[in-house]
mmCIF file of C-alpha atoms in Angstrom:
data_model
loop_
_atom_site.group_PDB
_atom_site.id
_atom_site.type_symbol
_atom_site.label_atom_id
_atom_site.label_comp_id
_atom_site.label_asym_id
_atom_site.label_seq_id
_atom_site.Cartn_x
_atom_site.Cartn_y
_atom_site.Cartn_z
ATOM 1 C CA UNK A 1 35.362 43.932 2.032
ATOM 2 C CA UNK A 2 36.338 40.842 3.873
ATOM 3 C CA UNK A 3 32.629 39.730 4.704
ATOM 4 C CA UNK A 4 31.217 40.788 1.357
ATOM 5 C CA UNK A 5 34.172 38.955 -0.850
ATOM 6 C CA UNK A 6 31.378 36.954 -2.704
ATOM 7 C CA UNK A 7 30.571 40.590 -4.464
ATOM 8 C CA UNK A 8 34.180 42.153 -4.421
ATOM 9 C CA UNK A 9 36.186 41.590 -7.740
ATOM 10 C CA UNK A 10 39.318 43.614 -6.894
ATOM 11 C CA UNK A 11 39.168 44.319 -2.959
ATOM 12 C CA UNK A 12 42.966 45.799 -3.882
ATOM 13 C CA UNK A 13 41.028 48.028 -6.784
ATOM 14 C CA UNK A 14 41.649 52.027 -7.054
ATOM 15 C CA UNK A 15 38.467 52.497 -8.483
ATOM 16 C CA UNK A 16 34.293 51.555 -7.780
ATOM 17 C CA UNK A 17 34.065 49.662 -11.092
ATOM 18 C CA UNK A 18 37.358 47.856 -10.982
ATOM 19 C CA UNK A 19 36.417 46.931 -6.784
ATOM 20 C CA UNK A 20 33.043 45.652 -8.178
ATOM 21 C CA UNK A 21 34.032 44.189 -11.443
ATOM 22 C CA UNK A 22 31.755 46.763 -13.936
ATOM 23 C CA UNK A 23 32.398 49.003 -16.574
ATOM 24 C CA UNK A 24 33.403 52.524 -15.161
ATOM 25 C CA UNK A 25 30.194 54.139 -16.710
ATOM 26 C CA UNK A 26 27.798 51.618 -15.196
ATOM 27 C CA UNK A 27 28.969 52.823 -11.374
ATOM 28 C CA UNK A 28 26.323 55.890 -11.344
ATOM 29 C CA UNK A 29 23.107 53.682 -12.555
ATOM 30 C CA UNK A 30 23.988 51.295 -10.033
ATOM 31 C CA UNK A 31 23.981 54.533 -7.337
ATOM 32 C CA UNK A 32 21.006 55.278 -8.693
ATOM 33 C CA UNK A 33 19.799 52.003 -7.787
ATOM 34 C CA UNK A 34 20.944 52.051 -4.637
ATOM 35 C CA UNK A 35 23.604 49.119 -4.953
ATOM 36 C CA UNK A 36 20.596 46.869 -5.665
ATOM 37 C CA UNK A 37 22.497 43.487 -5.754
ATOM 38 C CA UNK A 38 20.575 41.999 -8.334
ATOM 39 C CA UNK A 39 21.651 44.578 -10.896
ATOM 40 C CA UNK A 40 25.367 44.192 -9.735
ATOM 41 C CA UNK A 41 25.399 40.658 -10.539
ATOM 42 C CA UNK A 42 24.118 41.404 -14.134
ATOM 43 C CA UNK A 43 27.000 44.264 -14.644
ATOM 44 C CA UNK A 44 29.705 41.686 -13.539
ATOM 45 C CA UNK A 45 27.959 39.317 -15.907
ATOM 46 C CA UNK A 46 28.085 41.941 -18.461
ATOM 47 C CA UNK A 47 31.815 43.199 -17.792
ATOM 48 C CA UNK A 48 32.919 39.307 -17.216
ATOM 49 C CA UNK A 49 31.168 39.043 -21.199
ATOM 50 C CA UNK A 50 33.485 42.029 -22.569
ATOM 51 C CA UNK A 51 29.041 42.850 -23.775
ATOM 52 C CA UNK A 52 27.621 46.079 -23.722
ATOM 53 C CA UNK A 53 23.748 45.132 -22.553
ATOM 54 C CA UNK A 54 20.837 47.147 -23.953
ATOM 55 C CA UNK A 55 18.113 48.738 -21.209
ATOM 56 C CA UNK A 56 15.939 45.482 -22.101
ATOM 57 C CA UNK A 57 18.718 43.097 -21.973
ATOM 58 C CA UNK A 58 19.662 44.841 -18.729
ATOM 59 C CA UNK A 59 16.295 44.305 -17.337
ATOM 60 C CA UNK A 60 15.992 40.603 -18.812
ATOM 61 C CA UNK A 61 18.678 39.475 -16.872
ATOM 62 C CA UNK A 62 17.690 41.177 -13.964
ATOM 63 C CA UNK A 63 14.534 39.043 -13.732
ATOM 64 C CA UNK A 64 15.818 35.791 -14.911
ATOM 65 C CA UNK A 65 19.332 35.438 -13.518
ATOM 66 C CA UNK A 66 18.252 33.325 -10.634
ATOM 67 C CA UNK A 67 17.262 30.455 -12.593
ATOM 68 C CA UNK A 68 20.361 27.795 -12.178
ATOM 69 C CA UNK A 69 19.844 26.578 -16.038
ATOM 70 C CA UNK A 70 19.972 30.078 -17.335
ATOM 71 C CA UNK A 71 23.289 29.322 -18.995
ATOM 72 C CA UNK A 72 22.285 26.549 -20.844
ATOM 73 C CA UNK A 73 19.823 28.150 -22.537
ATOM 74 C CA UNK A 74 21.976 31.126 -23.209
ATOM 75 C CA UNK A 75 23.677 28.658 -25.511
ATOM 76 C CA UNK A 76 21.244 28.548 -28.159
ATOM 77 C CA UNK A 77 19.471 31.667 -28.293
ATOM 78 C CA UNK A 78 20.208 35.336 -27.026
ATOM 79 C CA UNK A 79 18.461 36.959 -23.988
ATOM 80 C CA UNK A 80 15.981 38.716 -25.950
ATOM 81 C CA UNK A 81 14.612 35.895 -27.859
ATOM 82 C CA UNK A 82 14.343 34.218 -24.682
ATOM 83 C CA UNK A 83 12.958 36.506 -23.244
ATOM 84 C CA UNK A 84 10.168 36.801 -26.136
ATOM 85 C CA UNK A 85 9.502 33.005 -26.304
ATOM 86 C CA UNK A 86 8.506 33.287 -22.285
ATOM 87 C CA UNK A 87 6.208 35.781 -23.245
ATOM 88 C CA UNK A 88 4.435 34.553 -26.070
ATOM 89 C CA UNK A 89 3.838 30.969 -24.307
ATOM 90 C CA UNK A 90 3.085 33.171 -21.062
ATOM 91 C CA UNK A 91 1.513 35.954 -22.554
ATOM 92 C CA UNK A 92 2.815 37.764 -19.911
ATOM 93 C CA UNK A 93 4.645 41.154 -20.858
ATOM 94 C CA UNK A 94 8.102 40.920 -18.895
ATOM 95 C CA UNK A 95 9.504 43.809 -17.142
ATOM 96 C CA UNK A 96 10.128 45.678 -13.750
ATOM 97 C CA UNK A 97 6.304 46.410 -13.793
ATOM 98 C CA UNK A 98 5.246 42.618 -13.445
ATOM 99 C CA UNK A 99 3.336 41.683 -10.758
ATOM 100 C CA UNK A 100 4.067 38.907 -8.260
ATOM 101 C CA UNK A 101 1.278 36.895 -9.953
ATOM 102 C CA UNK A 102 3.010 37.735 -13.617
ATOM 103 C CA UNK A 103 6.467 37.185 -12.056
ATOM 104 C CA UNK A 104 5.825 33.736 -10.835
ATOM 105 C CA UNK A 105 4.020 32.642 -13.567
ATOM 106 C CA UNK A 106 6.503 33.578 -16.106
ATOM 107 C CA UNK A 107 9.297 32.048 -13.495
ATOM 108 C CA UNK A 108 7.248 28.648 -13.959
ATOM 109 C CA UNK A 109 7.113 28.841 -17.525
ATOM 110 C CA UNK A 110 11.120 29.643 -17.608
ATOM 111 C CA UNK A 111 11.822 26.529 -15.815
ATOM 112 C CA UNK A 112 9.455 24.542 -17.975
ATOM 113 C CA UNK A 113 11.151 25.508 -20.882
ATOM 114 C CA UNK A 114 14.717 25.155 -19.315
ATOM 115 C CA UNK A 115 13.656 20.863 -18.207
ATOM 116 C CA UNK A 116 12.384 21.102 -21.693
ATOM 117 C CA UNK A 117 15.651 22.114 -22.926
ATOM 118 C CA UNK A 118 18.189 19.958 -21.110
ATOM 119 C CA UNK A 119 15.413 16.676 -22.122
ATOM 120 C CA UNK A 120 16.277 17.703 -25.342
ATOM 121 C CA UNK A 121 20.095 18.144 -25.317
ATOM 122 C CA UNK A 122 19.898 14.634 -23.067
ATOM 123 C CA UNK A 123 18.173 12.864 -26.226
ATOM 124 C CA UNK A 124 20.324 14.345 -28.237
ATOM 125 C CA UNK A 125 18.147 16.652 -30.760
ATOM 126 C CA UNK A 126 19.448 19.489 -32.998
ATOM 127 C CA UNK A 127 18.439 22.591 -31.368
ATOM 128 C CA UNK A 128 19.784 24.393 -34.249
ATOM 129 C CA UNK A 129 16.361 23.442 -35.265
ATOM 130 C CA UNK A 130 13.865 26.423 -34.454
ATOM 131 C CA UNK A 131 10.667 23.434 -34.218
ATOM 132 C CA UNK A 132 12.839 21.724 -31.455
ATOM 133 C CA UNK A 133 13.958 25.273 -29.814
ATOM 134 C CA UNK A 134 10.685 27.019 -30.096
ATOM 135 C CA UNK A 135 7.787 24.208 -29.793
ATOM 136 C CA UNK A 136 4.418 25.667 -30.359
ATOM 137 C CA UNK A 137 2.616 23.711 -27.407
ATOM 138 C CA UNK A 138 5.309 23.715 -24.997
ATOM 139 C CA UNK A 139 3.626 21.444 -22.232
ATOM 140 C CA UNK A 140 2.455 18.753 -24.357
ATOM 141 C CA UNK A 141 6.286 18.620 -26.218
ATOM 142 C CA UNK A 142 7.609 18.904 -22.764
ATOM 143 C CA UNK A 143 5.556 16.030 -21.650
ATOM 144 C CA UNK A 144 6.253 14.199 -24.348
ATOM 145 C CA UNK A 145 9.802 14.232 -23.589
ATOM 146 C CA UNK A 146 9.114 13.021 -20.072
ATOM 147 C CA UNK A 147 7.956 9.971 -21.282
ATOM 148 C CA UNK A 148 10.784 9.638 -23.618
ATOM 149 C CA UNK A 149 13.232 10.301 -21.316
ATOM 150 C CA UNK A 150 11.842 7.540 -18.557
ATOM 151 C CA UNK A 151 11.849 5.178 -21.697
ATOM 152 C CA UNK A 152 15.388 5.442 -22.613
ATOM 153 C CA UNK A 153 15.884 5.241 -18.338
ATOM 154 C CA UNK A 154 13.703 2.309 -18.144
ATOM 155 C CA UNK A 155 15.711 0.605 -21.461
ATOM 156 C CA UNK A 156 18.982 1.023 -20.125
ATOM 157 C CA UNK A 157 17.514 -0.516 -16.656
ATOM 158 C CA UNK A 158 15.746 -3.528 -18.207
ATOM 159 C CA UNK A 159 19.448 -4.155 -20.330
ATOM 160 C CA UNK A 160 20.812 -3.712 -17.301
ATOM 161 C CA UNK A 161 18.835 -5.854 -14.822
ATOM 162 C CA UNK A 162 18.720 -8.799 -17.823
ATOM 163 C CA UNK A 163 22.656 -8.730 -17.296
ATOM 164 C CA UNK A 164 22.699 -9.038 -13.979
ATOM 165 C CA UNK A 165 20.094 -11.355 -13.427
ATOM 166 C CA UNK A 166 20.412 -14.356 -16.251
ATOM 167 C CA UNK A 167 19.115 -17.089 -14.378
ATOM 168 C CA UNK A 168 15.172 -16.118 -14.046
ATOM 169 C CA UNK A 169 15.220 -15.968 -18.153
ATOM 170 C CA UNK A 170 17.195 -19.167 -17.997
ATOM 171 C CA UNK A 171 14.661 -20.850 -15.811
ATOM 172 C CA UNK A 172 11.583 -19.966 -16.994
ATOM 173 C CA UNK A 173 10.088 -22.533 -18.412
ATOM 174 C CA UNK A 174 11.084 -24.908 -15.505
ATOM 175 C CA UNK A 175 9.225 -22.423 -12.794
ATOM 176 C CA UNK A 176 6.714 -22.315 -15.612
ATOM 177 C CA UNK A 177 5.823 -25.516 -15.412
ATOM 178 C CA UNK A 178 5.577 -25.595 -11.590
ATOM 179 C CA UNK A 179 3.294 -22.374 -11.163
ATOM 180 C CA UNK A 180 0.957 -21.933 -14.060
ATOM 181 C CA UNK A 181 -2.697 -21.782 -13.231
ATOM 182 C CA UNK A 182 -5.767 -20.612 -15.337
ATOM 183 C CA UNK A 183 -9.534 -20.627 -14.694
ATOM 184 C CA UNK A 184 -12.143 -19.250 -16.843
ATOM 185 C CA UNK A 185 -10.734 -15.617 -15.881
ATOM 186 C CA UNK A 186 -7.650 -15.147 -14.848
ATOM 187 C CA UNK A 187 -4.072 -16.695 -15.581
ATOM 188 C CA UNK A 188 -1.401 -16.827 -13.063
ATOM 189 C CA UNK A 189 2.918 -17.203 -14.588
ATOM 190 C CA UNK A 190 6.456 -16.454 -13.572
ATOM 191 C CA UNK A 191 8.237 -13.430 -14.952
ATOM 192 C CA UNK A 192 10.020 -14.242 -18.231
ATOM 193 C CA UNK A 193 12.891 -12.071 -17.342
ATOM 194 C CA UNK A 194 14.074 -9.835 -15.126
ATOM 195 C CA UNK A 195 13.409 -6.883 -17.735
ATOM 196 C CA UNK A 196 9.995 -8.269 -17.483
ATOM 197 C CA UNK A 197 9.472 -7.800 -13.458
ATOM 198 C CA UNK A 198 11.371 -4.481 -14.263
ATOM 199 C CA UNK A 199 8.428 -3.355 -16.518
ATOM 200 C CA UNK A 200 6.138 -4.360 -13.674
ATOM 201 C CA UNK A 201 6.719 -2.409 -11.211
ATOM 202 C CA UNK A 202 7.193 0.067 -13.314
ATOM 203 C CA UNK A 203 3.757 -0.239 -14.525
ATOM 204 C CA UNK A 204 2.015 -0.651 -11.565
ATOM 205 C CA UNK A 205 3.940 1.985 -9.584
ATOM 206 C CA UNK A 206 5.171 -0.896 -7.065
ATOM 207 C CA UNK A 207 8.544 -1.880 -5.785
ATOM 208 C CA UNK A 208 8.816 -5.087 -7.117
ATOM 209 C CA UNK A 209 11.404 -4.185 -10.000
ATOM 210 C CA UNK A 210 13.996 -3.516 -7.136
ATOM 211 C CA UNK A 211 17.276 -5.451 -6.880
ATOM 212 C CA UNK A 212 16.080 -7.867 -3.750
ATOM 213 C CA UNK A 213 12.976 -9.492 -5.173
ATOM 214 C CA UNK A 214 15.340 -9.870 -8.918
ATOM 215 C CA UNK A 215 17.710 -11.221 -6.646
ATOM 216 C CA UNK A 216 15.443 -14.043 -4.800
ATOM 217 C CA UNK A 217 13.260 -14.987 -8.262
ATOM 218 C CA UNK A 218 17.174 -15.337 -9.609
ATOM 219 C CA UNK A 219 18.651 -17.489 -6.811
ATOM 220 C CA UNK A 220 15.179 -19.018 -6.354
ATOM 221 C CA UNK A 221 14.666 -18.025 -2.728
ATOM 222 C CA UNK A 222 11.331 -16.766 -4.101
ATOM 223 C CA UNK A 223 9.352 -16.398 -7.424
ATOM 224 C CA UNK A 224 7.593 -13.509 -8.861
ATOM 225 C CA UNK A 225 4.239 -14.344 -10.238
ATOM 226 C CA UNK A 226 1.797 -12.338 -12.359
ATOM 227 C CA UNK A 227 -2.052 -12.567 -12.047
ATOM 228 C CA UNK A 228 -3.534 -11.168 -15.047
ATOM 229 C CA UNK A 229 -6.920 -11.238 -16.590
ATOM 230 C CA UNK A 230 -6.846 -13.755 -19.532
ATOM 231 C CA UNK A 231 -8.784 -11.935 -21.812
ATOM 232 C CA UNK A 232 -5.861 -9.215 -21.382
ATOM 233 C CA UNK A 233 -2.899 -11.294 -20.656
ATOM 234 C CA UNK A 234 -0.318 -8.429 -21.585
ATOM 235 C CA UNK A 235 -1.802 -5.912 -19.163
ATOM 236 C CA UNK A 236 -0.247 -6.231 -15.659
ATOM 237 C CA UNK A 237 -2.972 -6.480 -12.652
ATOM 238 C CA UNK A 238 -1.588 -8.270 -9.458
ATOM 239 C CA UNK A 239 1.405 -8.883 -8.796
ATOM 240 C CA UNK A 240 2.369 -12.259 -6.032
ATOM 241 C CA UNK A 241 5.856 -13.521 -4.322
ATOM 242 C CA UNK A 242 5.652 -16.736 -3.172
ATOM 243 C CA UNK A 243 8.055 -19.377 -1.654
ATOM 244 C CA UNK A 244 7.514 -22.841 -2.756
ATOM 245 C CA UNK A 245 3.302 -23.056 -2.163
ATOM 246 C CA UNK A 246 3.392 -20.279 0.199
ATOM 247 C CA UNK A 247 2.146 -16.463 -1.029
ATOM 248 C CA UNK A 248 4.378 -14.249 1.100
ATOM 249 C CA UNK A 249 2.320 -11.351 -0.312
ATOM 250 C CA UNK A 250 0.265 -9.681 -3.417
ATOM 251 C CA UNK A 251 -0.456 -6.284 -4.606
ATOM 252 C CA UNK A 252 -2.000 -4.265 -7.486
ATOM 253 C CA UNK A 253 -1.120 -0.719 -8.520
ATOM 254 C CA UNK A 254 0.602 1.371 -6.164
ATOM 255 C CA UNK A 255 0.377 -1.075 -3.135
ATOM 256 C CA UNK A 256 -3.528 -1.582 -2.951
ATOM 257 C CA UNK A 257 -5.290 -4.515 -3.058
ATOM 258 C CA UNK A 258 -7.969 -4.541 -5.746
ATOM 259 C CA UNK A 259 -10.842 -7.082 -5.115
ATOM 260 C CA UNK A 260 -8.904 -8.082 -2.570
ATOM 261 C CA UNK A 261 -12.175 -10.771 -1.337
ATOM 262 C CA UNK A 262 -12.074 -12.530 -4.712
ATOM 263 C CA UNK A 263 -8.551 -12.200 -4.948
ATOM 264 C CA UNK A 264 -7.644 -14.229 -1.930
ATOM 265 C CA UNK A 265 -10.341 -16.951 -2.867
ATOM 266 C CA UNK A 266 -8.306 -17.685 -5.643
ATOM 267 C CA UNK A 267 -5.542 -17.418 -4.121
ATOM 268 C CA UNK A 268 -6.427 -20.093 -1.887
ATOM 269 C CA UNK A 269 -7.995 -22.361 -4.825
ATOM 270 C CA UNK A 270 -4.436 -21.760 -6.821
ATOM 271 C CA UNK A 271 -2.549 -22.651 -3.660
ATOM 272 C CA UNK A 272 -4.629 -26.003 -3.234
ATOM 273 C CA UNK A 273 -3.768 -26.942 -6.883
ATOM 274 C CA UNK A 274 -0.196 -26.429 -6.570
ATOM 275 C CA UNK A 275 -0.050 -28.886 -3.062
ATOM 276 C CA UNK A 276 -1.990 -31.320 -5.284
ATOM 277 C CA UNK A 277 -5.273 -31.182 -2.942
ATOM 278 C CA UNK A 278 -7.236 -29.985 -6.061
ATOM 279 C CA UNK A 279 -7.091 -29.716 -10.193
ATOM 280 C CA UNK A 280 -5.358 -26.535 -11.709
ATOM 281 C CA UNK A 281 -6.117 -26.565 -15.646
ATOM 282 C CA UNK A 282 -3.036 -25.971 -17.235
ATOM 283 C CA UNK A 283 -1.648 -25.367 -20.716
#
């Protein structure tokens, strides 16, 4: 009794169902079963409840009590509708004669729908409204909420950052000034804003949106520059540090260096301009 307390509800009990916390006539199926564990926890569950489960509801819980969001789901629908969503998305039939290959493939679509689910309740939808609860397509709505849900992230951090970090805003047009270059294809500038480098590393999957490069382009210890093609100036591409007229590094989309040849030529030409030792066109 001591070992096993995590199963025990009344070690002190005069009874099987009071010592394992289940209705008295539930004590034989569970013999029947062999003490199988797994239906113990979903009589305690059902006893815990004051409910009275059906053979399917029974069975339900059997196979999905080990997902950790179970609960939460459990808050807007019953078991058996549950339980009927996962099939019709899985179109899987659920029951003790699944196979491992069913089992785990309705498991997957469970925990789908359960991120799905707490994306929703995080955004703050009605899911007293069956389109929200019961989406048709539920990848593409669940996907759709992934990008939602980094949007409102990424919002919060680009307020966030823009508080923090006033100055590179503040100075903008002054480093402007200094580090502008354009040729016939490309355009090099400072970051407007912190929000702004924020949204760059985002975009290129890059670490430049981290607190110690906002914190040198706002003390001016170093600048972030963007390199983008002029005929798509909105479209991140490269992204450059530099310290005074020296590049302490550059890097495209998840740390690779695209072009890098004709990169570092103009690199080298834009350096030369901003020592004076040749032209930069400006505007």
């Amino acid at each position: 009794v001591d070992h096993y307390c995590g199963w025990i509800s009344d070690g002190n009990a005069a009874n099987p169902a009071g010592f394992l916390g289940i209705y008295p006539e539930r004590v034989k199926p569970l013999q029947s079963e062999q003490g199988d564990t797994e239906l113990l926890r979903v009589l305690q569950r059902e006893k815990k409840a004051q409910a009275h489960y059906s053979d399917e509801e029974l069975e339900t819980y059997r196979i999905f009590q080990n997902y950790g969001s179970l609960s939460t789901m459990l808050e807007h629908m019953s078991i058996i509708k549950l339980k009927h969503y996962i099939e019709k998305i899985s179109g899987a039939d659920i029951g003790a004669g699944m196979c491992a290959n069913a089992h785990a493939w309705v498991m997957q679509q469970l925990r789908r729908y359960g991120d799905y689910i707490h994306m929703r309740q995080q955004l703050g939808y009605d899911l007293t409204n069956t389109i929200y609860l019961f989406p048709k397509d539920l990848k593409t709505e669940h996907d759709k909420l992934v990008l939602e849900v980094n949007k409102v992230k990424a919002d919060k951090r680009k307020q966030e950052v823009n508080d923090r970090f006033p100055d590179i805003k503040k100075h903008y047009r002054g480093i402007r000034n200094r580090y502008y270059f354009e040729n016939d294809e490309y355009i090099i500038r400072p970051a407007r804003s912190a929000a702004e480098i924020v949204d760059e590393g985002r975009t290129l999957h890059h670490c430049v949106g981290g607190d110690s490069y906002l914190t040198k382009h706002n003390t001016g210890k170093s600048y972030i520059l963007f390199l983008r093609f002029k005929k798509d100036q909105d479209a991140p591409y490269i992204t450059i540090e530099i310290d005074d007229t020296k590049i302490l590094q550059w890097y495209g989309a998840y740390d690779e260096k695209p072009d890098k040849e004709n990169i570092d030529n103009l690199l080298k030409e834009y350096v030369a301009c901003l020592k004076g030792t040749a032209v930069a066109i400006t505007a």
